[in-house]
PDB file of N, CA and C in Angstrom:
ATOM      1  N   MET J   1      23.860  -0.370  46.275  1.00 60.00           N
ATOM      2  CA  MET J   1      22.883   0.385  45.540  1.00 60.00           C
ATOM      3  C   MET J   1      21.836  -0.604  45.016  1.00 60.00           C
ATOM      4  N   ASP J   2      20.589  -0.348  45.356  1.00 63.00           N
ATOM      5  CA  ASP J   2      19.467  -1.215  44.970  1.00 63.00           C
ATOM      6  C   ASP J   2      18.703  -0.573  43.805  1.00 63.00           C
ATOM      7  N   THR J   3      18.532  -1.302  42.726  1.00 73.00           N
ATOM      8  CA  THR J   3      17.801  -0.766  41.573  1.00 73.00           C
ATOM      9  C   THR J   3      16.454  -1.472  41.478  1.00 73.00           C
ATOM     10  N   THR J   4      15.446  -0.719  41.137  1.00 72.00           N
ATOM     11  CA  THR J   4      14.109  -1.238  40.969  1.00 72.00           C
ATOM     12  C   THR J   4      13.855  -1.458  39.502  1.00 72.00           C
ATOM     13  N   PRO J   5      13.411  -2.668  39.114  1.00 72.00           N
ATOM     14  CA  PRO J   5      13.161  -2.894  37.701  1.00 72.00           C
ATOM     15  C   PRO J   5      11.943  -2.086  37.204  1.00 72.00           C
ATOM     16  N   VAL J   6      12.011  -1.651  35.981  1.00 66.00           N
ATOM     17  CA  VAL J   6      10.945  -0.874  35.394  1.00 66.00           C
ATOM     18  C   VAL J   6      10.159  -1.794  34.446  1.00 66.00           C
ATOM     19  N   VAL J   7       8.848  -1.815  34.617  1.00 64.00           N
ATOM     20  CA  VAL J   7       7.993  -2.656  33.775  1.00 64.00           C
ATOM     21  C   VAL J   7       7.209  -1.737  32.874  1.00 64.00           C
ATOM     22  N   LEU J   8       7.381  -1.956  31.562  1.00 60.00           N
ATOM     23  CA  LEU J   8       6.644  -1.138  30.580  1.00 60.00           C
ATOM     24  C   LEU J   8       5.395  -1.853  30.164  1.00 60.00           C
ATOM     25  N   ALA J   9       4.394  -1.081  29.726  1.00 62.00           N
ATOM     26  CA  ALA J   9       3.142  -1.665  29.253  1.00 62.00           C
ATOM     27  C   ALA J   9       3.358  -2.463  27.950  1.00 62.00           C
ATOM     28  N   VAL J  10       4.215  -1.945  27.088  1.00 60.00           N
ATOM     29  CA  VAL J  10       4.555  -2.593  25.840  1.00 60.00           C
ATOM     30  C   VAL J  10       6.069  -2.733  25.772  1.00 60.00           C
ATOM     31  N   PRO J  11       6.554  -3.902  25.386  1.00 62.00           N
ATOM     32  CA  PRO J  11       8.004  -4.043  25.282  1.00 62.00           C
ATOM     33  C   PRO J  11       8.563  -3.056  24.258  1.00 62.00           C
ATOM     34  N   ILE J  12       9.752  -2.570  24.524  1.00 62.00           N
ATOM     35  CA  ILE J  12      10.348  -1.541  23.658  1.00 62.00           C
ATOM     36  C   ILE J  12      10.500  -2.022  22.217  1.00 62.00           C
ATOM     37  N   GLU J  13      10.697  -3.327  22.027  1.00 62.00           N
ATOM     38  CA  GLU J  13      10.828  -3.879  20.695  1.00 62.00           C
ATOM     39  C   GLU J  13       9.590  -3.644  19.857  1.00 62.00           C
ATOM     40  N   GLU J  14       8.425  -3.639  20.481  1.00 66.00           N
ATOM     41  CA  GLU J  14       7.160  -3.547  19.751  1.00 66.00           C
ATOM     42  C   GLU J  14       6.723  -2.110  19.492  1.00 66.00           C
ATOM     43  N   ILE J  15       7.347  -1.120  20.153  1.00 65.00           N
ATOM     44  CA  ILE J  15       6.938   0.251  19.970  1.00 65.00           C
ATOM     45  C   ILE J  15       7.155   0.702  18.550  1.00 65.00           C
ATOM     46  N   GLY J  16       8.312   0.386  17.986  1.00 63.00           N
ATOM     47  CA  GLY J  16       8.584   0.782  16.617  1.00 63.00           C
ATOM     48  C   GLY J  16       7.623   0.138  15.627  1.00 63.00           C
ATOM     49  N   ASP J  17       7.317  -1.137  15.852  1.00 65.00           N
ATOM     50  CA  ASP J  17       6.341  -1.825  14.968  1.00 65.00           C
ATOM     51  C   ASP J  17       4.978  -1.169  15.045  1.00 65.00           C
ATOM     52  N   HIS J  18       4.572  -0.780  16.227  1.00 68.00           N
ATOM     53  CA  HIS J  18       3.272  -0.142  16.389  1.00 68.00           C
ATOM     54  C   HIS J  18       3.251   1.215  15.712  1.00 68.00           C
ATOM     55  N   LEU J  19       4.325   1.963  15.847  1.00 68.00           N
ATOM     56  CA  LEU J  19       4.379   3.287  15.196  1.00 68.00           C
ATOM     57  C   LEU J  19       4.379   3.171  13.688  1.00 68.00           C
ATOM     58  N   LEU J  20       5.074   2.138  13.149  1.00 70.00           N
ATOM     59  CA  LEU J  20       5.039   1.917  11.702  1.00 70.00           C
ATOM     60  C   LEU J  20       3.651   1.498  11.224  1.00 70.00           C
ATOM     61  N   THR J  21       2.957   0.708  12.029  1.00 74.00           N
ATOM     62  CA  THR J  21       1.612   0.316  11.648  1.00 74.00           C
ATOM     63  C   THR J  21       0.676   1.512  11.632  1.00 74.00           C
ATOM     64  N   VAL J  22       0.767   2.385  12.644  1.00 72.00           N
ATOM     65  CA  VAL J  22      -0.083   3.572  12.696  1.00 72.00           C
ATOM     66  C   VAL J  22       0.278   4.495  11.516  1.00 72.00           C
ATOM     67  N   GLY J  23       1.552   4.652  11.252  1.00 73.00           N
ATOM     68  CA  GLY J  23       1.962   5.499  10.109  1.00 73.00           C
ATOM     69  C   GLY J  23       1.486   4.942   8.782  1.00 73.00           C
ATOM     70  N   GLY J  24       1.548   3.630   8.639  1.00 74.00           N
ATOM     71  CA  GLY J  24       1.081   2.973   7.394  1.00 74.00           C
ATOM     72  C   GLY J  24      -0.414   3.134   7.207  1.00 74.00           C
ATOM     73  N   THR J  25      -1.161   3.019   8.287  1.00 76.00           N
ATOM     74  CA  THR J  25      -2.615   3.198   8.219  1.00 76.00           C
ATOM     75  C   THR J  25      -2.969   4.631   7.839  1.00 76.00           C
ATOM     76  N   TRP J  26      -2.285   5.581   8.450  1.00 80.00           N
ATOM     77  CA  TRP J  26      -2.523   6.977   8.136  1.00 80.00           C
ATOM     78  C   TRP J  26      -2.157   7.275   6.687  1.00 80.00           C
ATOM     79  N   ALA J  27      -1.046   6.668   6.216  1.00 79.00           N
ATOM     80  CA  ALA J  27      -0.599   6.886   4.832  1.00 79.00           C
ATOM     81  C   ALA J  27      -1.629   6.356   3.848  1.00 79.00           C
ATOM     82  N   GLU J  28      -2.202   5.190   4.141  1.00 78.00           N
ATOM     83  CA  GLU J  28      -3.232   4.630   3.258  1.00 78.00           C
ATOM     84  C   GLU J  28      -4.436   5.538   3.200  1.00 78.00           C
ATOM     85  N   LYS J  29      -4.899   6.023   4.321  1.00 82.00           N
ATOM     86  CA  LYS J  29      -6.044   6.931   4.325  1.00 82.00           C
ATOM     87  C   LYS J  29      -5.696   8.255   3.650  1.00 82.00           C
ATOM     88  N   GLY J  30      -4.474   8.727   3.855  1.00 83.00           N
ATOM     89  CA  GLY J  30      -4.060   9.970   3.221  1.00 83.00           C
ATOM     90  C   GLY J  30      -3.968   9.804   1.702  1.00 83.00           C
ATOM     91  N   LEU J  31      -3.564   8.643   1.237  1.00 79.00           N
ATOM     92  CA  LEU J  31      -3.501   8.364  -0.209  1.00 79.00           C
ATOM     93  C   LEU J  31      -4.906   8.423  -0.807  1.00 79.00           C
ATOM     94  N   MET J  32      -5.843   7.812  -0.116  1.00 79.00           N
ATOM     95  CA  MET J  32      -7.232   7.858  -0.612  1.00 79.00           C
ATOM     96  C   MET J  32      -7.759   9.263  -0.688  1.00 79.00           C
ATOM     97  N   VAL J  33      -7.469  10.077   0.336  1.00 84.00           N
ATOM     98  CA  VAL J  33      -7.918  11.473   0.312  1.00 84.00           C
ATOM     99  C   VAL J  33      -7.253  12.251  -0.801  1.00 84.00           C
ATOM    100  N   ALA J  34      -5.945  12.013  -1.006  1.00 84.00           N
ATOM    101  CA  ALA J  34      -5.224  12.738  -2.044  1.00 84.00           C
ATOM    102  C   ALA J  34      -5.751  12.374  -3.435  1.00 84.00           C
ATOM    103  N   ILE J  35      -6.043  11.100  -3.676  1.00 78.00           N
ATOM    104  CA  ILE J  35      -6.565  10.695  -4.979  1.00 78.00           C
ATOM    105  C   ILE J  35      -7.965  11.277  -5.197  1.00 78.00           C
ATOM    106  N   LEU J  36      -8.797  11.225  -4.182  1.00 80.00           N
ATOM    107  CA  LEU J  36     -10.145  11.806  -4.316  1.00 80.00           C
ATOM    108  C   LEU J  36     -10.064  13.314  -4.533  1.00 80.00           C
ATOM    109  N   PHE J  37      -9.102  13.954  -3.865  1.00 84.00           N
ATOM    110  CA  PHE J  37      -8.918  15.407  -4.087  1.00 84.00           C
ATOM    111  C   PHE J  37      -8.502  15.691  -5.528  1.00 84.00           C
ATOM    112  N   ALA J  38      -7.607  14.854  -6.075  1.00 79.00           N
ATOM    113  CA  ALA J  38      -7.166  15.014  -7.466  1.00 79.00           C
ATOM    114  C   ALA J  38      -8.339  14.855  -8.403  1.00 79.00           C
ATOM    115  N   VAL J  39      -9.241  13.908  -8.121  1.00 76.00           N
ATOM    116  CA  VAL J  39     -10.428  13.718  -8.981  1.00 76.00           C
ATOM    117  C   VAL J  39     -11.309  14.982  -8.913  1.00 76.00           C
ATOM    118  N   LEU J  40     -11.535  15.491  -7.715  1.00 79.00           N
ATOM    119  CA  LEU J  40     -12.368  16.694  -7.554  1.00 79.00           C
ATOM    120  C   LEU J  40     -11.742  17.902  -8.241  1.00 79.00           C
ATOM    121  N   VAL J  41     -10.436  18.058  -8.155  1.00 80.00           N
ATOM    122  CA  VAL J  41      -9.763  19.173  -8.797  1.00 80.00           C
ATOM    123  C   VAL J  41      -9.901  19.062 -10.313  1.00 80.00           C
ATOM    124  N   ALA J  42      -9.729  17.849 -10.845  1.00 76.00           N
ATOM    125  CA  ALA J  42      -9.879  17.651 -12.292  1.00 76.00           C
ATOM    126  C   ALA J  42     -11.277  17.989 -12.765  1.00 76.00           C
ATOM    127  N   VAL J  43     -12.252  17.581 -12.006  1.00 76.00           N
ATOM    128  CA  VAL J  43     -13.652  17.860 -12.398  1.00 76.00           C
ATOM    129  C   VAL J  43     -13.956  19.338 -12.275  1.00 76.00           C
ATOM    130  N   CYS J  44     -13.549  19.946 -11.195  1.00 80.00           N
ATOM    131  CA  CYS J  44     -13.870  21.389 -10.971  1.00 80.00           C
ATOM    132  C   CYS J  44     -13.135  22.310 -11.927  1.00 80.00           C
ATOM    133  N   THR J  45     -11.888  21.993 -12.261  1.00 80.00           N
ATOM    134  CA  THR J  45     -11.160  22.924 -13.151  1.00 80.00           C
ATOM    135  C   THR J  45     -11.604  22.816 -14.583  1.00 80.00           C
ATOM    136  N   LYS J  46     -12.003  21.629 -15.002  1.00 75.00           N
ATOM    137  CA  LYS J  46     -12.426  21.424 -16.387  1.00 75.00           C
ATOM    138  C   LYS J  46     -13.902  21.661 -16.584  1.00 75.00           C
ATOM    139  N   MET J  47     -14.683  21.447 -15.518  1.00 77.00           N
ATOM    140  CA  MET J  47     -16.141  21.601 -15.582  1.00 77.00           C
ATOM    141  C   MET J  47     -16.728  20.816 -16.760  1.00 77.00           C
ATOM    142  N   SER J  48     -16.286  19.593 -16.929  1.00 77.00           N
ATOM    143  CA  SER J  48     -16.812  18.763 -18.014  1.00 77.00           C
ATOM    144  C   SER J  48     -17.013  17.361 -17.534  1.00 77.00           C
ATOM    145  N   LEU J  49     -17.942  16.685 -18.172  1.00 78.00           N
ATOM    146  CA  LEU J  49     -18.219  15.298 -17.824  1.00 78.00           C
ATOM    147  C   LEU J  49     -17.072  14.371 -18.263  1.00 78.00           C
ATOM    148  N   LYS J  50     -16.403  14.705 -19.362  1.00 81.00           N
ATOM    149  CA  LYS J  50     -15.256  13.882 -19.817  1.00 81.00           C
ATOM    150  C   LYS J  50     -14.118  13.909 -18.825  1.00 81.00           C
ATOM    151  N   ALA J  51     -13.886  15.086 -18.232  1.00 75.00           N
ATOM    152  CA  ALA J  51     -12.827  15.184 -17.243  1.00 75.00           C
ATOM    153  C   ALA J  51     -13.163  14.352 -16.005  1.00 75.00           C
ATOM    154  N   GLY J  52     -14.433  14.352 -15.613  1.00 77.00           N
ATOM    155  CA  GLY J  52     -14.824  13.553 -14.452  1.00 77.00           C
ATOM    156  C   GLY J  52     -14.717  12.070 -14.724  1.00 77.00           C
ATOM    157  N   ILE J  53     -15.117  11.633 -15.914  1.00 82.00           N
ATOM    158  CA  ILE J  53     -15.034  10.222 -16.254  1.00 82.00           C
ATOM    159  C   ILE J  53     -13.543   9.820 -16.345  1.00 82.00           C
ATOM    160  N   GLY J  54     -12.710  10.627 -16.958  1.00 81.00           N
ATOM    161  CA  GLY J  54     -11.272  10.322 -17.043  1.00 81.00           C
ATOM    162  C   GLY J  54     -10.635  10.256 -15.681  1.00 81.00           C
ATOM    163  N   ALA J  55     -11.034  11.169 -14.782  1.00 78.00           N
ATOM    164  CA  ALA J  55     -10.472  11.181 -13.436  1.00 78.00           C
ATOM    165  C   ALA J  55     -10.919   9.949 -12.656  1.00 78.00           C
ATOM    166  N   LEU J  56     -12.146   9.526 -12.834  1.00 81.00           N
ATOM    167  CA  LEU J  56     -12.619   8.336 -12.141  1.00 81.00           C
ATOM    168  C   LEU J  56     -11.957   7.068 -12.687  1.00 81.00           C
ATOM    169  N   ILE J  57     -11.690   7.021 -13.965  1.00 86.00           N
ATOM    170  CA  ILE J  57     -10.960   5.874 -14.544  1.00 86.00           C
ATOM    171  C   ILE J  57      -9.543   5.864 -13.964  1.00 86.00           C
ATOM    172  N   GLY J  58      -8.905   7.018 -13.899  1.00 82.00           N
ATOM    173  CA  GLY J  58      -7.592   7.109 -13.297  1.00 82.00           C
ATOM    174  C   GLY J  58      -7.605   6.669 -11.818  1.00 82.00           C
ATOM    175  N   LEU J  59      -8.686   7.031 -11.116  1.00 81.00           N
ATOM    176  CA  LEU J  59      -8.811   6.637  -9.707  1.00 81.00           C
ATOM    177  C   LEU J  59      -8.919   5.121  -9.604  1.00 81.00           C
ATOM    178  N   VAL J  60      -9.715   4.513 -10.428  1.00 84.00           N
ATOM    179  CA  VAL J  60      -9.855   3.040 -10.383  1.00 84.00           C
ATOM    180  C   VAL J  60      -8.527   2.356 -10.695  1.00 84.00           C
ATOM    181  N   VAL J  61      -7.820   2.860 -11.681  1.00 86.00           N
ATOM    182  CA  VAL J  61      -6.514   2.272 -12.048  1.00 86.00           C
ATOM    183  C   VAL J  61      -5.509   2.409 -10.881  1.00 86.00           C
ATOM    184  N   CYS J  62      -5.444   3.619 -10.301  1.00 80.00           N
ATOM    185  CA  CYS J  62      -4.531   3.823  -9.192  1.00 80.00           C
ATOM    186  C   CYS J  62      -4.862   2.932  -8.000  1.00 80.00           C
ATOM    187  N   LEU J  63      -6.129   2.832  -7.661  1.00 82.00           N
ATOM    188  CA  LEU J  63      -6.519   1.989  -6.526  1.00 82.00           C
ATOM    189  C   LEU J  63      -6.288   0.519  -6.822  1.00 82.00           C
ATOM    190  N   GLY J  64      -6.507   0.093  -8.072  1.00 84.00           N
ATOM    191  CA  GLY J  64      -6.243  -1.295  -8.435  1.00 84.00           C
ATOM    192  C   GLY J  64      -4.773  -1.655  -8.290  1.00 84.00           C
ATOM    193  N   ILE J  65      -3.918  -0.775  -8.771  1.00 84.00           N
ATOM    194  CA  ILE J  65      -2.478  -1.000  -8.655  1.00 84.00           C
ATOM    195  C   ILE J  65      -2.050  -0.998  -7.204  1.00 84.00           C
ATOM    196  N   TYR J  66      -2.583  -0.034  -6.424  1.00 81.00           N
ATOM    197  CA  TYR J  66      -2.190   0.084  -5.031  1.00 81.00           C
ATOM    198  C   TYR J  66      -2.629  -1.142  -4.216  1.00 81.00           C
ATOM    199  N   GLN J  67      -3.852  -1.588  -4.451  1.00 82.00           N
ATOM    200  CA  GLN J  67      -4.357  -2.709  -3.644  1.00 82.00           C
ATOM    201  C   GLN J  67      -3.724  -4.034  -4.055  1.00 82.00           C
ATOM    202  N   SER J  68      -3.162  -4.146  -5.227  1.00 84.00           N
ATOM    203  CA  SER J  68      -2.497  -5.369  -5.630  1.00 84.00           C
ATOM    204  C   SER J  68      -0.947  -5.254  -5.538  1.00 84.00           C
ATOM    205  N   LYS J  69      -0.483  -4.315  -4.757  1.00 82.00           N
ATOM    206  CA  LYS J  69       0.956  -4.078  -4.667  1.00 82.00           C
ATOM    207  C   LYS J  69       1.719  -5.303  -4.119  1.00 82.00           C
ATOM    208  N   ASP J  70       1.121  -6.026  -3.171  1.00 84.00           N
ATOM    209  CA  ASP J  70       1.785  -7.195  -2.624  1.00 84.00           C
ATOM    210  C   ASP J  70       1.894  -8.317  -3.650  1.00 84.00           C
ATOM    211  N   VAL J  71       0.828  -8.538  -4.398  1.00 86.00           N
ATOM    212  CA  VAL J  71       0.838  -9.579  -5.426  1.00 86.00           C
ATOM    213  C   VAL J  71       1.831  -9.226  -6.505  1.00 86.00           C
ATOM    214  N   LEU J  72       1.832  -7.955  -6.939  1.00 83.00           N
ATOM    215  CA  LEU J  72       2.763  -7.519  -7.971  1.00 83.00           C
ATOM    216  C   LEU J  72       4.218  -7.617  -7.469  1.00 83.00           C
ATOM    217  N   ALA J  73       4.422  -7.261  -6.222  1.00 84.00           N
ATOM    218  CA  ALA J  73       5.786  -7.365  -5.659  1.00 84.00           C
ATOM    219  C   ALA J  73       6.280  -8.803  -5.640  1.00 84.00           C
ATOM    220  N   ASN J  74       5.391  -9.731  -5.261  1.00 86.00           N
ATOM    221  CA  ASN J  74       5.782 -11.134  -5.214  1.00 86.00           C
ATOM    222  C   ASN J  74       6.035 -11.675  -6.613  1.00 86.00           C
ATOM    223  N   ALA J  75       5.210 -11.283  -7.588  1.00 84.00           N
ATOM    224  CA  ALA J  75       5.435 -11.711  -8.971  1.00 84.00           C
ATOM    225  C   ALA J  75       6.739 -11.174  -9.508  1.00 84.00           C
ATOM    226  N   PHE J  76       7.049  -9.913  -9.218  1.00 83.00           N
ATOM    227  CA  PHE J  76       8.305  -9.312  -9.639  1.00 83.00           C
ATOM    228  C   PHE J  76       9.505 -10.033  -8.976  1.00 83.00           C
ATOM    229  N   LYS J  77       9.367 -10.333  -7.712  1.00 85.00           N
ATOM    230  CA  LYS J  77      10.424 -11.012  -6.952  1.00 85.00           C
ATOM    231  C   LYS J  77      10.673 -12.396  -7.556  1.00 85.00           C
ATOM    232  N   GLU J  78       9.602 -13.116  -7.862  1.00 83.00           N
ATOM    233  CA  GLU J  78       9.750 -14.435  -8.486  1.00 83.00           C
ATOM    234  C   GLU J  78      10.413 -14.337  -9.863  1.00 83.00           C
ATOM    235  N   THR J  79      10.039 -13.332 -10.637  1.00 80.00           N
ATOM    236  CA  THR J  79      10.651 -13.146 -11.971  1.00 80.00           C
ATOM    237  C   THR J  79      12.137 -12.879 -11.856  1.00 80.00           C
ATOM    238  N   ILE J  80      12.515 -12.031 -10.934  1.00 81.00           N
ATOM    239  CA  ILE J  80      13.920 -11.704 -10.747  1.00 81.00           C
ATOM    240  C   ILE J  80      14.691 -12.908 -10.235  1.00 81.00           C
ATOM    241  N   SER J  81      14.119 -13.653  -9.278  1.00 81.00           N
ATOM    242  CA  SER J  81      14.860 -14.772  -8.698  1.00 81.00           C
ATOM    243  C   SER J  81      14.925 -15.962  -9.652  1.00 81.00           C
ATOM    244  N   ASN J  82      14.053 -16.066 -10.652  1.00 75.00           N
ATOM    245  CA  ASN J  82      14.054 -17.170 -11.600  1.00 75.00           C
ATOM    246  C   ASN J  82      14.656 -16.831 -12.959  1.00 75.00           C
ATOM    247  N   VAL J  83      15.488 -15.822 -13.020  1.00 70.00           N
ATOM    248  CA  VAL J  83      16.075 -15.403 -14.294  1.00 70.00           C
ATOM    249  C   VAL J  83      16.991 -16.461 -14.849  1.00 70.00           C
ATOM    250  N   SER J  84      17.789 -17.084 -14.010  1.00 68.00           N
ATOM    251  CA  SER J  84      18.786 -18.040 -14.497  1.00 68.00           C
ATOM    252  C   SER J  84      18.248 -19.428 -14.650  1.00 68.00           C
ATOM    253  N   THR J  85      17.053 -19.717 -14.221  1.00 65.00           N
ATOM    254  CA  THR J  85      16.504 -21.072 -14.371  1.00 65.00           C
ATOM    255  C   THR J  85      15.810 -21.248 -15.722  1.00 65.00           C
ATOM    256  N   GLN J  86      15.573 -22.483 -16.085  1.00 59.00           N
ATOM    257  CA  GLN J  86      14.921 -22.767 -17.359  1.00 59.00           C
ATOM    258  C   GLN J  86      13.427 -22.463 -17.308  1.00 59.00           C
ATOM    259  N   THR J  87      12.807 -22.654 -16.170  1.00 60.00           N
ATOM    260  CA  THR J  87      11.374 -22.430 -16.065  1.00 60.00           C
ATOM    261  C   THR J  87      11.127 -21.031 -15.488  1.00 60.00           C
ATOM    262  N   PRO J  88      10.541 -20.140 -16.272  1.00 55.00           N
ATOM    263  CA  PRO J  88      10.301 -18.794 -15.762  1.00 55.00           C
ATOM    264  C   PRO J  88       9.167 -18.802 -14.731  1.00 55.00           C
ATOM    265  N   ALA J  89       9.062 -17.738 -13.994  1.00 56.00           N
ATOM    266  CA  ALA J  89       8.007 -17.579 -13.015  1.00 56.00           C
ATOM    267  C   ALA J  89       6.687 -17.410 -13.752  1.00 56.00           C
ATOM    268  N   PRO J  90       5.605 -17.792 -13.143  1.00 61.00           N
ATOM    269  CA  PRO J  90       4.304 -17.615 -13.790  1.00 61.00           C
ATOM    270  C   PRO J  90       4.026 -16.139 -14.007  1.00 61.00           C
ATOM    271  N   SER J  91       3.359 -15.839 -15.125  1.00 67.00           N
ATOM    272  CA  SER J  91       3.127 -14.427 -15.473  1.00 67.00           C
ATOM    273  C   SER J  91       2.032 -13.812 -14.620  1.00 67.00           C
ATOM    274  N   ALA J  92       1.142 -14.612 -14.104  1.00 65.00           N
ATOM    275  CA  ALA J  92       0.056 -14.052 -13.263  1.00 65.00           C
ATOM    276  C   ALA J  92      -0.099 -14.993 -12.057  1.00 65.00           C
ATOM    277  N   PRO J  93      -0.387 -14.408 -10.926  1.00 63.00           N
ATOM    278  CA  PRO J  93      -0.590 -15.252  -9.706  1.00 63.00           C
ATOM    279  C   PRO J  93      -1.915 -16.008  -9.860  1.00 63.00           C
ATOM    280  N   PRO J  94      -2.022 -17.165  -9.201  1.00 64.00           N
ATOM    281  CA  PRO J  94      -3.262 -17.913  -9.319  1.00 64.00           C
ATOM    282  C   PRO J  94      -4.404 -17.158  -8.668  1.00 64.00           C
ATOM    283  N   ALA J  95      -5.610 -17.319  -9.183  1.00 65.00           N
ATOM    284  CA  ALA J  95      -6.773 -16.640  -8.659  1.00 65.00           C
ATOM    285  C   ALA J  95      -7.114 -17.190  -7.282  1.00 65.00           C
ATOM    286  N   SER J  96      -7.339 -16.313  -6.346  1.00 67.00           N
ATOM    287  CA  SER J  96      -7.719 -16.757  -5.016  1.00 67.00           C
ATOM    288  C   SER J  96      -9.250 -16.600  -4.855  1.00 67.00           C
ATOM    289  N   GLY J  97      -9.815 -17.477  -4.083  1.00 57.00           N
ATOM    290  CA  GLY J  97     -11.240 -17.397  -3.861  1.00 57.00           C
ATOM    291  C   GLY J  97     -12.066 -18.200  -4.843  1.00 57.00           C
ATOM    292  N   SER J  98     -11.432 -18.981  -5.695  1.00 49.00           N
ATOM    293  CA  SER J  98     -12.169 -19.802  -6.675  1.00 49.00           C
ATOM    294  C   SER J  98     -12.539 -21.121  -6.031  1.00 49.00           C
TER     295      SER J  98
END
């Protein structure tokens, strides 16, 4: 019995990584749409300038936390891993781009 090898365009190992990347990209875009929708709902239901300003401040805070999630995760990981040592982890990561 002779078998012919099958050649795939992408190795099977990388298919899952690609699907996770596509899902992550869609989730980030979906998060932005959901936050903007929440701002619009707050403004439309209240019909006031204060509601719009509060919603925009909330939007900025949410986006700031979301975009710094990797830095915050690393700082949290350092804090947890340095609990038993005498020198604690730095409270803020060093500024990049200086």
